[in-house]
Every structure is written in C-alpha cells, then in structure tokens.
Coordinates of C-alpha atoms and ligand atoms in Angstrom, one line a residue:
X1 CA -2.7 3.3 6.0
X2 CA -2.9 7.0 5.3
X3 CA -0.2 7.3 2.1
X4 CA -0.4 10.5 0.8
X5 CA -3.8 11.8 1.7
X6 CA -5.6 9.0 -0.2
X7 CA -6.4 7.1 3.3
X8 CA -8.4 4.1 1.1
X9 CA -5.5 3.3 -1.1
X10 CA -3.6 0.7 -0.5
X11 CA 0.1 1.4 -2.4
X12 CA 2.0 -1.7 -3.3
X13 CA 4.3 0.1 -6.2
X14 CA 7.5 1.4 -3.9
X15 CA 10.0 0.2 -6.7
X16 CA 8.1 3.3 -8.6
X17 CA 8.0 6.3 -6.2
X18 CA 8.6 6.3 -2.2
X19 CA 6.9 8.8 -0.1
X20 CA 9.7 10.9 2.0
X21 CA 10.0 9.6 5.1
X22 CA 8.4 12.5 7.9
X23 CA 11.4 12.6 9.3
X24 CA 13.9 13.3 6.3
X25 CA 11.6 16.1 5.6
X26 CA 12.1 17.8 9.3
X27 CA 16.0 17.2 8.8
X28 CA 15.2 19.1 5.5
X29 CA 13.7 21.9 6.4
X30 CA 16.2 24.4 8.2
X31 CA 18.0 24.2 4.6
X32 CA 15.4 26.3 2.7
X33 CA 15.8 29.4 4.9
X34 CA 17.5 29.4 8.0
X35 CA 20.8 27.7 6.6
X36 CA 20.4 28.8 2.9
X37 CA 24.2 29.4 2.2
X38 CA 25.9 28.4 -1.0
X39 CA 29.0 26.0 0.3
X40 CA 30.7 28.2 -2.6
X41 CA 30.4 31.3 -0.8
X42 CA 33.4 32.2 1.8
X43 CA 31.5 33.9 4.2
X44 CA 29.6 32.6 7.3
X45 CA 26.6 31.6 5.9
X46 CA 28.9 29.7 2.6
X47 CA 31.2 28.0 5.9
X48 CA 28.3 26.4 7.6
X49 CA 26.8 25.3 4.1
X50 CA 30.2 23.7 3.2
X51 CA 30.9 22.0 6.8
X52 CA 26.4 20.6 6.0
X53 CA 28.8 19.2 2.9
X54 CA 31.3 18.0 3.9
X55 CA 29.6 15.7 6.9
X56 CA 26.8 14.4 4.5
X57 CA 29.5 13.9 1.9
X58 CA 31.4 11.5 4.5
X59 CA 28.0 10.1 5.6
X60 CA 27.1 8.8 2.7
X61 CA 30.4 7.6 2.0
X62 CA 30.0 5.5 5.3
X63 CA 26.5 4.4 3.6
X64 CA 28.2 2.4 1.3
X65 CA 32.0 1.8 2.6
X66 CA 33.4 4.5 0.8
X67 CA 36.2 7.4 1.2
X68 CA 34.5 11.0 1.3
X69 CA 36.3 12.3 -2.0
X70 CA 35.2 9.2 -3.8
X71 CA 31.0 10.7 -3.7
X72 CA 29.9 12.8 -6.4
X73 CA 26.4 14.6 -5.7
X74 CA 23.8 14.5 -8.4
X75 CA 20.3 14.9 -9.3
X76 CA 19.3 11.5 -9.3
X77 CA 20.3 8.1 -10.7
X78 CA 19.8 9.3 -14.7
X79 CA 22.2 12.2 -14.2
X80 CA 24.5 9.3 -12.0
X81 CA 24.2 6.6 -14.8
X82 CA 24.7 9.6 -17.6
X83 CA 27.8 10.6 -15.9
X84 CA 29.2 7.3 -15.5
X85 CA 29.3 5.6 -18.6
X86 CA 29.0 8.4 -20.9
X87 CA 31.6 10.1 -18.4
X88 CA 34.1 7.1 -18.4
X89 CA 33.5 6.4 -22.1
X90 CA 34.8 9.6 -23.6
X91 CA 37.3 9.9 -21.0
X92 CA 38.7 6.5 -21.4
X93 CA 38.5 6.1 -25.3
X94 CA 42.2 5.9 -25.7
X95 CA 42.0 2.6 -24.3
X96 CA 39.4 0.7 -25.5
X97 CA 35.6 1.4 -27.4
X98 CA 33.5 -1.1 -26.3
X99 CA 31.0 -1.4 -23.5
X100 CA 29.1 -4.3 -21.9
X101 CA 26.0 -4.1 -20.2
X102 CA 23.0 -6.7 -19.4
X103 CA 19.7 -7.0 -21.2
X104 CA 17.6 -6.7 -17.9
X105 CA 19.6 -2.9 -17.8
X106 CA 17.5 0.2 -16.4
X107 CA 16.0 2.3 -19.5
X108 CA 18.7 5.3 -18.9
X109 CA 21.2 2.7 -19.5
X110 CA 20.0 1.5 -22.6
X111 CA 19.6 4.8 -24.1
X112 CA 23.0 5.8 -23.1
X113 CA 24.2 2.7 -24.6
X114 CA 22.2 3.8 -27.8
X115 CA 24.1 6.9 -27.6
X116 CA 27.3 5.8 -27.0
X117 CA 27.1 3.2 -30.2
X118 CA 26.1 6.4 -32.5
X119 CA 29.1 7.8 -31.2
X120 CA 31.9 5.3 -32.1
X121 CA 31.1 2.8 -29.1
X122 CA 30.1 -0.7 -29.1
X123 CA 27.9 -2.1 -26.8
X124 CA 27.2 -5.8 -26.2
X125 CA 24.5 -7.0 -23.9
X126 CA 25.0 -9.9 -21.8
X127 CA 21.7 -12.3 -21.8
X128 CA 20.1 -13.6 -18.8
X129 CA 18.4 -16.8 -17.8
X130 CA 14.7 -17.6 -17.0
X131 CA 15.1 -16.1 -13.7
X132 CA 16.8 -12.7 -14.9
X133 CA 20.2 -14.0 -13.5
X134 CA 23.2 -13.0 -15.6
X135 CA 26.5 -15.3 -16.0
X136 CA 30.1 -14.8 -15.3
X137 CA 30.8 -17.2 -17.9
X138 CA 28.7 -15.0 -20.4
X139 CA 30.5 -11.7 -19.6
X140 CA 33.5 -13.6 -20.1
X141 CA 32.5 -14.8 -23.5
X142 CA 31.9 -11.1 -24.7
X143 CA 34.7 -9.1 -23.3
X144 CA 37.2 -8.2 -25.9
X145 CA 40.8 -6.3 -25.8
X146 CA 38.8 -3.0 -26.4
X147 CA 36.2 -3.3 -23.2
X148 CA 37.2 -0.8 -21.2
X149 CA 33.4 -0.6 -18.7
X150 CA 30.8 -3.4 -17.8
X151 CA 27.7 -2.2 -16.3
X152 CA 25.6 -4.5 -14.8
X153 CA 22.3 -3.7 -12.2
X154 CA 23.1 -4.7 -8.6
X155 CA 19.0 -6.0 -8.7
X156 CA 16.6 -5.5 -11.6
X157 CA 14.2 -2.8 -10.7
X158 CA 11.3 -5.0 -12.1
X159 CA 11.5 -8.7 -11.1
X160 CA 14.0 -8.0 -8.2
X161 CA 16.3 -10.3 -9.1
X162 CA 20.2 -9.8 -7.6
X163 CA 23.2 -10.0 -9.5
X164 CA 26.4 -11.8 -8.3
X165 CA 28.3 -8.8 -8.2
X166 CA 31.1 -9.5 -6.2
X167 CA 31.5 -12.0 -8.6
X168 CA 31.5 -9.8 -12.0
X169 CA 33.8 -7.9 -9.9
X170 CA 36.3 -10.1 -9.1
X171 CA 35.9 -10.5 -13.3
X172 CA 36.8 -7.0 -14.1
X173 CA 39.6 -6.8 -11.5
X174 CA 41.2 -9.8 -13.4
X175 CA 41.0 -8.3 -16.7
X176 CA 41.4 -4.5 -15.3
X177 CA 37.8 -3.5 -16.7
X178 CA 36.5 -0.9 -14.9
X179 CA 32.9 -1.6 -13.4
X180 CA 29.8 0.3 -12.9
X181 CA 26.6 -0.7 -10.9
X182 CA 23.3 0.7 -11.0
X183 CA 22.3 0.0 -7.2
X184 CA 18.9 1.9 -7.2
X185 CA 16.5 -1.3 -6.4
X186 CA 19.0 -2.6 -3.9
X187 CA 19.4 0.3 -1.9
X188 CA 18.6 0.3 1.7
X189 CA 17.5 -3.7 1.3
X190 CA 21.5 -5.1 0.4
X191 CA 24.5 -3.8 2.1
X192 CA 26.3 -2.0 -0.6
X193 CA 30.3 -2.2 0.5
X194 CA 32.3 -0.7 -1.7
X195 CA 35.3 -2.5 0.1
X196 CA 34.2 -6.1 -1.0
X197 CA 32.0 -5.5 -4.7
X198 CA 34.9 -4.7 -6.7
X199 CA 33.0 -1.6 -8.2
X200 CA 34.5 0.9 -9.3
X201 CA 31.5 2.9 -10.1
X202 CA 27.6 3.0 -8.4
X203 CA 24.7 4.7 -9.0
X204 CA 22.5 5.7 -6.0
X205 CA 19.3 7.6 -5.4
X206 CA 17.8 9.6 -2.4
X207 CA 14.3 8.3 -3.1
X208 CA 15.0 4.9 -3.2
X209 CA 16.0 5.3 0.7
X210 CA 12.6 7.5 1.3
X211 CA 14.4 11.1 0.6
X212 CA 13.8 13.2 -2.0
X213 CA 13.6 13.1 -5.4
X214 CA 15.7 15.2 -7.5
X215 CA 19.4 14.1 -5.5
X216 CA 21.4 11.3 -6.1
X217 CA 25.1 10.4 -5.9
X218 CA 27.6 8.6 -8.0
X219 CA 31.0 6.6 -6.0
X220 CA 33.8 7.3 -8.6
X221 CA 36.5 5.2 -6.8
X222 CA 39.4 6.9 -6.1
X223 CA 41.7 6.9 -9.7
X224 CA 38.7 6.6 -11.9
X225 CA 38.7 9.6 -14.6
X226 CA 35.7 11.0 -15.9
X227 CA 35.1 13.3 -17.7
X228 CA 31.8 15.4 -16.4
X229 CA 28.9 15.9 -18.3
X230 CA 27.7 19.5 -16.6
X231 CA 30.0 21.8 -17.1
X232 CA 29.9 25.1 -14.8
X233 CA 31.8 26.6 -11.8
X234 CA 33.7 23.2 -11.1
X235 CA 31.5 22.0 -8.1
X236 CA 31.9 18.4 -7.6
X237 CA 35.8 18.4 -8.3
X238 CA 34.4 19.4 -11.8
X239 CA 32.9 16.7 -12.2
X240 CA 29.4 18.2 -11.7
X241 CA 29.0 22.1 -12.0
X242 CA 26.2 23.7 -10.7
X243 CA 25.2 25.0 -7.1
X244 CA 24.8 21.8 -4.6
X245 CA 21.1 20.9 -3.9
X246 CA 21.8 21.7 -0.3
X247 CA 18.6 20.9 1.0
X248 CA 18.0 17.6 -1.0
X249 CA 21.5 16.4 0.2
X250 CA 20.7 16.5 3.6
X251 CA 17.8 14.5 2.8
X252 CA 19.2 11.9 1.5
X253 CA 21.4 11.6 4.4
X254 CA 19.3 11.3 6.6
X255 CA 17.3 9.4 4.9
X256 CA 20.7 6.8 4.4
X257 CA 21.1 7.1 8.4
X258 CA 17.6 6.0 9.3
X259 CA 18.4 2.8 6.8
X260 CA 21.7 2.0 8.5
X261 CA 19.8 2.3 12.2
X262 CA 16.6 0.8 10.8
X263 CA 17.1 -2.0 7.8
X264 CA 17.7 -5.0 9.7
X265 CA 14.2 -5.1 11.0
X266 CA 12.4 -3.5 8.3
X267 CA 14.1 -6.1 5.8
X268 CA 12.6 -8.9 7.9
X269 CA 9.3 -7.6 7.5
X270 CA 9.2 -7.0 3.9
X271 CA 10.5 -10.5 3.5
X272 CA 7.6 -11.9 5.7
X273 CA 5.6 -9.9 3.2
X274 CA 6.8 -10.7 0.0
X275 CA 6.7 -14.5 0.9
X276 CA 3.2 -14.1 2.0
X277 CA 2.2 -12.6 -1.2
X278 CA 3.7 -15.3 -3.2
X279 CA 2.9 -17.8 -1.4
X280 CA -0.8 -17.0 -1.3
X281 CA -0.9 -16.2 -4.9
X282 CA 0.8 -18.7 -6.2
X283 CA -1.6 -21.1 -3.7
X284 CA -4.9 -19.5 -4.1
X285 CA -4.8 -18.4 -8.2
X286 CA -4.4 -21.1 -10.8
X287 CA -2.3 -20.3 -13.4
X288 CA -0.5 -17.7 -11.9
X289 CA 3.2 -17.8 -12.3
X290 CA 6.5 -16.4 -10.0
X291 CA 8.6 -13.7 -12.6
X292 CA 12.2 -13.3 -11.5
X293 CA 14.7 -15.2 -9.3
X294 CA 13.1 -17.8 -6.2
X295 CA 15.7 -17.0 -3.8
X296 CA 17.6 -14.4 -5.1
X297 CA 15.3 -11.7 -4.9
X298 CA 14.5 -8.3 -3.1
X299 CA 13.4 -8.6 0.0
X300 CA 10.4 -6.1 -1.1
X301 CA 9.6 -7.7 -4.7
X302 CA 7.1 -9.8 -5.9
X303 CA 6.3 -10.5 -9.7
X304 CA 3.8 -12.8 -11.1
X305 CA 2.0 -13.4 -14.5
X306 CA -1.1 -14.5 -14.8
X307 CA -2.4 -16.8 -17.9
X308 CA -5.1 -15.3 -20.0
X309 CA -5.3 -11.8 -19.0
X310 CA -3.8 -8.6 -19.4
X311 CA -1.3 -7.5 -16.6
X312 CA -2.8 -3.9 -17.5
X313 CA -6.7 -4.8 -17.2
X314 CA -5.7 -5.9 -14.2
X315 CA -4.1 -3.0 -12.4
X316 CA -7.0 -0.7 -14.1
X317 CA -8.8 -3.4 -11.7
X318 CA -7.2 -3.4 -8.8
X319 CA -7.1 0.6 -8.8
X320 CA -10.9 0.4 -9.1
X321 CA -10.6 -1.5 -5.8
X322 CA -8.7 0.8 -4.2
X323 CA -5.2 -0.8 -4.6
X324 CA -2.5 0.6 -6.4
X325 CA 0.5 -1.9 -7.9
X326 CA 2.1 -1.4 -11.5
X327 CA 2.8 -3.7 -14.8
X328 CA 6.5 -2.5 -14.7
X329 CA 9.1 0.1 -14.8
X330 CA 7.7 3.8 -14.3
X331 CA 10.4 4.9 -16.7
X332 CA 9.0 2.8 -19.6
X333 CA 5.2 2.4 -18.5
X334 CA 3.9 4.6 -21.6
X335 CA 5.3 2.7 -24.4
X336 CA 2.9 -0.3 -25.4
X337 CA 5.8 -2.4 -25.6
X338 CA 6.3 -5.3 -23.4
X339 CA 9.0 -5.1 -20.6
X340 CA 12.3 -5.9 -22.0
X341 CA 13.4 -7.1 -18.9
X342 CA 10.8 -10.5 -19.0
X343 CA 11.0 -10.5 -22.9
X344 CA 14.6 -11.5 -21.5
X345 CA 13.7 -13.9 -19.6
X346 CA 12.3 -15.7 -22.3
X347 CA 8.9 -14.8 -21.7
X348 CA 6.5 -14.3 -24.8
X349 CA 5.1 -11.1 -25.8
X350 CA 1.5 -12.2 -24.2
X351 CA 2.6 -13.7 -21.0
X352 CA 5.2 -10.4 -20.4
X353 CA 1.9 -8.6 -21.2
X354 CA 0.0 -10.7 -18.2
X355 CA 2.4 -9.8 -15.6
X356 CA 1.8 -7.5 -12.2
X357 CA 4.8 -6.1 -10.4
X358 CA 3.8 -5.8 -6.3
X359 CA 6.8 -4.2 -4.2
X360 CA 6.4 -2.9 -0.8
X361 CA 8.3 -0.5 1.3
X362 CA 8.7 1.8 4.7
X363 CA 4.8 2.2 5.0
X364 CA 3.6 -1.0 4.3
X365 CA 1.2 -3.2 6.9
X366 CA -0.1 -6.6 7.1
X367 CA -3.2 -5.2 6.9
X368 CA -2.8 -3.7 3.3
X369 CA -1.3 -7.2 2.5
X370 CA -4.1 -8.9 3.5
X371 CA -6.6 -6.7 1.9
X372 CA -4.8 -7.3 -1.5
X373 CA -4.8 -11.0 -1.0
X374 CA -8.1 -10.8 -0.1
X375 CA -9.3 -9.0 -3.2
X376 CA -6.7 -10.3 -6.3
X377 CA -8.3 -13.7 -6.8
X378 CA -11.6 -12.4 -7.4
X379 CA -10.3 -10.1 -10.2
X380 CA -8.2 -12.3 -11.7
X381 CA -11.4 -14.8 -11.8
X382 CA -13.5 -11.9 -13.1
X383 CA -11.2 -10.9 -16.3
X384 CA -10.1 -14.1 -17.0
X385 CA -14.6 -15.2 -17.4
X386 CA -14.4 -12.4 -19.6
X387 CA -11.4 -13.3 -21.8
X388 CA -11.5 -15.3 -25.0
X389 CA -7.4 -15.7 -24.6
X390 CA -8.3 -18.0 -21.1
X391 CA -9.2 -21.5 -21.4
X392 CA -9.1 -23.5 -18.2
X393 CA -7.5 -26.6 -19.3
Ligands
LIG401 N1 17.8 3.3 -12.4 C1 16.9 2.5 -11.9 C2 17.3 1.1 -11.7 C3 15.6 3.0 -11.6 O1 14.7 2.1 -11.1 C4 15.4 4.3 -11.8 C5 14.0 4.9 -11.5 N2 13.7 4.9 -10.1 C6 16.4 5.2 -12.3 C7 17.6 4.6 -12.6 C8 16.1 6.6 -12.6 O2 16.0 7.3 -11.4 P1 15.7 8.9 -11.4 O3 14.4 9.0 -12.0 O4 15.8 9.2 -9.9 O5 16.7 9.6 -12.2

C-alpha cells in the first residue's frame, strides 16, 4: 500500500509509530483556525472550545467505561505514566513507600522507578515466565505493609503478551493497593472497561488508536489523589497546567470513535494476519522460534527469534527489500543492549539479540503479508550461510 509516500515499503512496525488515520486528521482540522478558542477564555470563541472539551472529555470516558471527571488530558503516555506513579507516589507517601511493577515494564516506567528509588521509594519488580506472563501469586509474594501502587502493562509493547489484569486487580482491591496500567499496546485491540479491571489508574495514547502524537490521557478514578507534575493555571483540575491541546484532543477522539465502530472487524483481520505470519514462519524457517505468549497475545503481534543470526542484520535486510519491521521497543532501540523484556523471559543475550518484532495495524493487507512471507526465508537463509554463530545441526 501507499504508507506515507514510500508506495514500495511495506511497514510491519505499528507497535512503533501509526500513521493518522485520514479521517482523524479532517476531524482535526477546523481546530487550528476556525475554532482556535482557549476553553479558558469566557468569551464565545473560549465557550465553544470548552463545550469541544467537555464532549471529547465524556467520549473518551465512554472509550474505556469511565466517568467524564475521572480523564485527565496529557501529552502522551510518558507524561500519563510520569503523572501517575510519580504523581501518586509523592502524594501518597504518608501511607506507604514502596512500589511494584513488572520486569517486562515500558522504559518510562522503569526510569520513573529509578527515580522514585533515589527519592526514598522502593521498587520491586515482579518476574515473568518464558512467555512474558506475570503471576498473581508473585505480586502476592512481594507486596508488603508499605506498597501503596502496583503497576503492571495491560500487554507488553514488544512480545504482545496480555496480563491477567482483572486478576491483579481483584489483588489490589483485597489489599487496598492502588493500581496503575499502562494500556498503550492494548488499546483499540482489548476492550479496556474500567467498570470490571479493578484499575484505578491507566495510561492511554492517541497514536496508538491512529491520532496524533503528542496527546494522551490518564483515568484517575474518582478518589485517587495525585499530586500533578505541571504546575500552571490549574487546567486539568490542576492536575495538568498548561493550555489544552485542543486540536490533538479532538483527534484522539475521533480516532477512539472510529475504534469503537470499527474494532470488531479489524481485530479479526489482524488475527488472521498474525496467525499467518507465525504459522508460515515457524513452518517454512528452521530454527526460528515464537517470543511471547501462544494464546495470550495481541491480536497484531508477532515475535520470533531466529538461531544464528542477528535480529539487527536482519532488519538492515529486510529494509534493503523494501520491508520495514523492528528488533524491539522504539524507546530503547539505540542502546546496544538487549531487550529487557526477552532477557526476562529467560532468553540469553544472543538469542534476545536474534529476535524480529512484526506488528501490523489499520493499513495493513494480505498482500504486504504475503510479500514478507515471500521474501524472510531467503534472508534468513542468506545471513545465517554467512554466519560463523549458525551451524545446522
Ligand atoms: N508506554 C508504552 C507501552 C509504549 O509503547 C510507549 C511508546 N509508544 C510509551 C509508553 C510512550 O509513549 P509516548 O511516546 O506517546 O509518550
């Protein structure tokens, strides 16, 4: 297809970057000069920008089972995972200093967590199995009578795999431990319903739905207290200062309406998708290898390893093809570091190194499936002749 004026590429890397959807950007535009206001303002122009806020404030509320007050508008999912455990953390301290969160967590989360531990916290991280599943029975071991937060991915962002969050949440209830989700990968592929998880915190993104990038939103259920991060003319309910990204909140929902009209059918297709690609990989390239959960995976994920070679020879392959996938995270890809995520999973240092992340999205065909099926084996075959690390028996 024709992604982004590069009409011979064929872009298998959504969990990195999503195009905007045409339409989000024609919802979009009237906000950038005919309905500029400043929802601040009290005149005309402010009204009509506050009522824009007000109905994609209880919009995306509805995107997730939500009330209205309980949706904070940020500027992505950093500034959303920033506000919430940093937030909660400092405004929670009198109860408790220590924090759990997984070792499959997003990057921004483990910095935070960094943070927070040189800033009287403790953190624990929860271990995960080969499949990047994390146990009840494990948070259960580490939580203490100071944990006050748990903060666990609803799906890893890498190997897709889903959490059994209801579960955790069920947990934290019990032990009245409040609970924060990073629900980036899962949006707009798992029906997020804040009525049934248990959360009391969740991280969302507008580009992760095809809207913009540069908007995001954090659910504070209602009698969670944070304390905000921005501090300014009290937008937010003061929990986020700073004139409301008018345009980029429209975006995102419409971008969250076309999702709740359009999922069920596109999420068939990606799974047809994804199970062709493993399948066929797994079936046509010896040695290759399934990262991440079976069954319990995102619909749009699919994560192998391949014995013997380099997961970044092969992408510097594959783009010389004409096909664009990655080896991992965006957020970490310039460190030479192997993912943390499959170092987790018990992978070694060489075979995390061998691994190629595919995830499709909105845009996707058959066709662009079929041309990377078409063209993989041959690569692999073609690094691996040239590798000393491959032996074929
Ligand atoms: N959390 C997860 C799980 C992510 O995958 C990403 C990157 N898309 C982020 C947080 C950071 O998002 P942003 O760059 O929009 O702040």
């Amino acid at each position: 297809m024709q992604l982004c004026g590069f009409n011979m590429t064929v872009y298998l890397d959504y969990q990195s970057s999503k195009p905007v959807d045409p339409r989000v950007i024609t919802a979009m535009k009237p906000y950038f000069y005919d309905k500029f206001g400043n929802p601040s303002s009290l005149h005309q122009v402010g009204d009509e920008a506050t009522k824009v806020l007000d109905n994609a404030r209880q919009a995306i509320a509805n995107f997730i089972a939500a009330e209205k007050n309980e949706i904070v508008f940020t500027s992505g999912a950093t500034e959303s995972n920033n506000l919430a455990l940093i937030g909660f953390a400092l405004r929670n301290k009198n109860k408790g200093n220590h924090i759990i969160i997984s070792e499959i967590e997003h990057i921004s989360i483990h910095n935070i967590a960094k943070l927070l531990t040189k800033n009287g916290f403790t953190v624990s991280k929860v271990p995960v199995d080969q499949f990047g599943k994390v146990s009840i029975e494990k948070i259960e071991e580490r939580i203490n009578d100071k944990t006050i937060l748990i903060s666990i991915g609803y799906a890893n962002n890498e190997i897709g795999t889903i959490q059994p969050i209801g579960e955790i949440g069920e947990l934290c209830r019990k032990k009245n431990i409040a609970f924060h989700s990073d629900a980036v990968p899962a949006e707009g592929l798992l029906r997020l319903d804040m009525n049934t998880d248990n959360l009391d915190l969740l991280t969302l993104s507008s580009n992760d739905i095809y809207g913009p990038k540069g908007i995001g939103a954090l659910y504070v259920r209602k009698g969670i207290k944070l304390n905000p991060l921005i501090i300014g003319g009290g937008q937010e309910r003061g929990l986020r200062s700073g004139s409301e990204n008018i345009p980029g909140i429209v975006g995102m929902t419409k971008a969250a309406e076309i999702v709740e009209r359009e999922t069920s059918e596109e999420v068939k297709r990606f799974i047809r998708y994804r199970d062709m690609l493993i399948k066929s990989i797994l079936e046509k390239i010896p040695k290759s290898h399934l990262n991440g959960h079976p069954i319990d995976r995102l619909p749009t994920n699919a994560h192998f390893r391949f014995d013997g070679i380099e997961g970044e020879s092969l992408l510097l392959s594959l783009k010389d093809e004409g096909i664009d996938v990655s080896t991992g995270s965006a957020c970490s890809s310039k460190t030479l570091e192997p993912s943390h995520t499959l170092i987790a999973t018990g992978l070694l240092h060489e075979e995390a190194h061998g691994s190629l992340q595919i995830t499709c999205g909105r845009f996707t065909t058959e066709k662009d499936i079929d041309t990377f099926l078409n063209i993989i084996p041959g690569v692999v075959n073609k690094l691996r002749r040239l590798s000393p690390l491959y032996k074929e028996e």
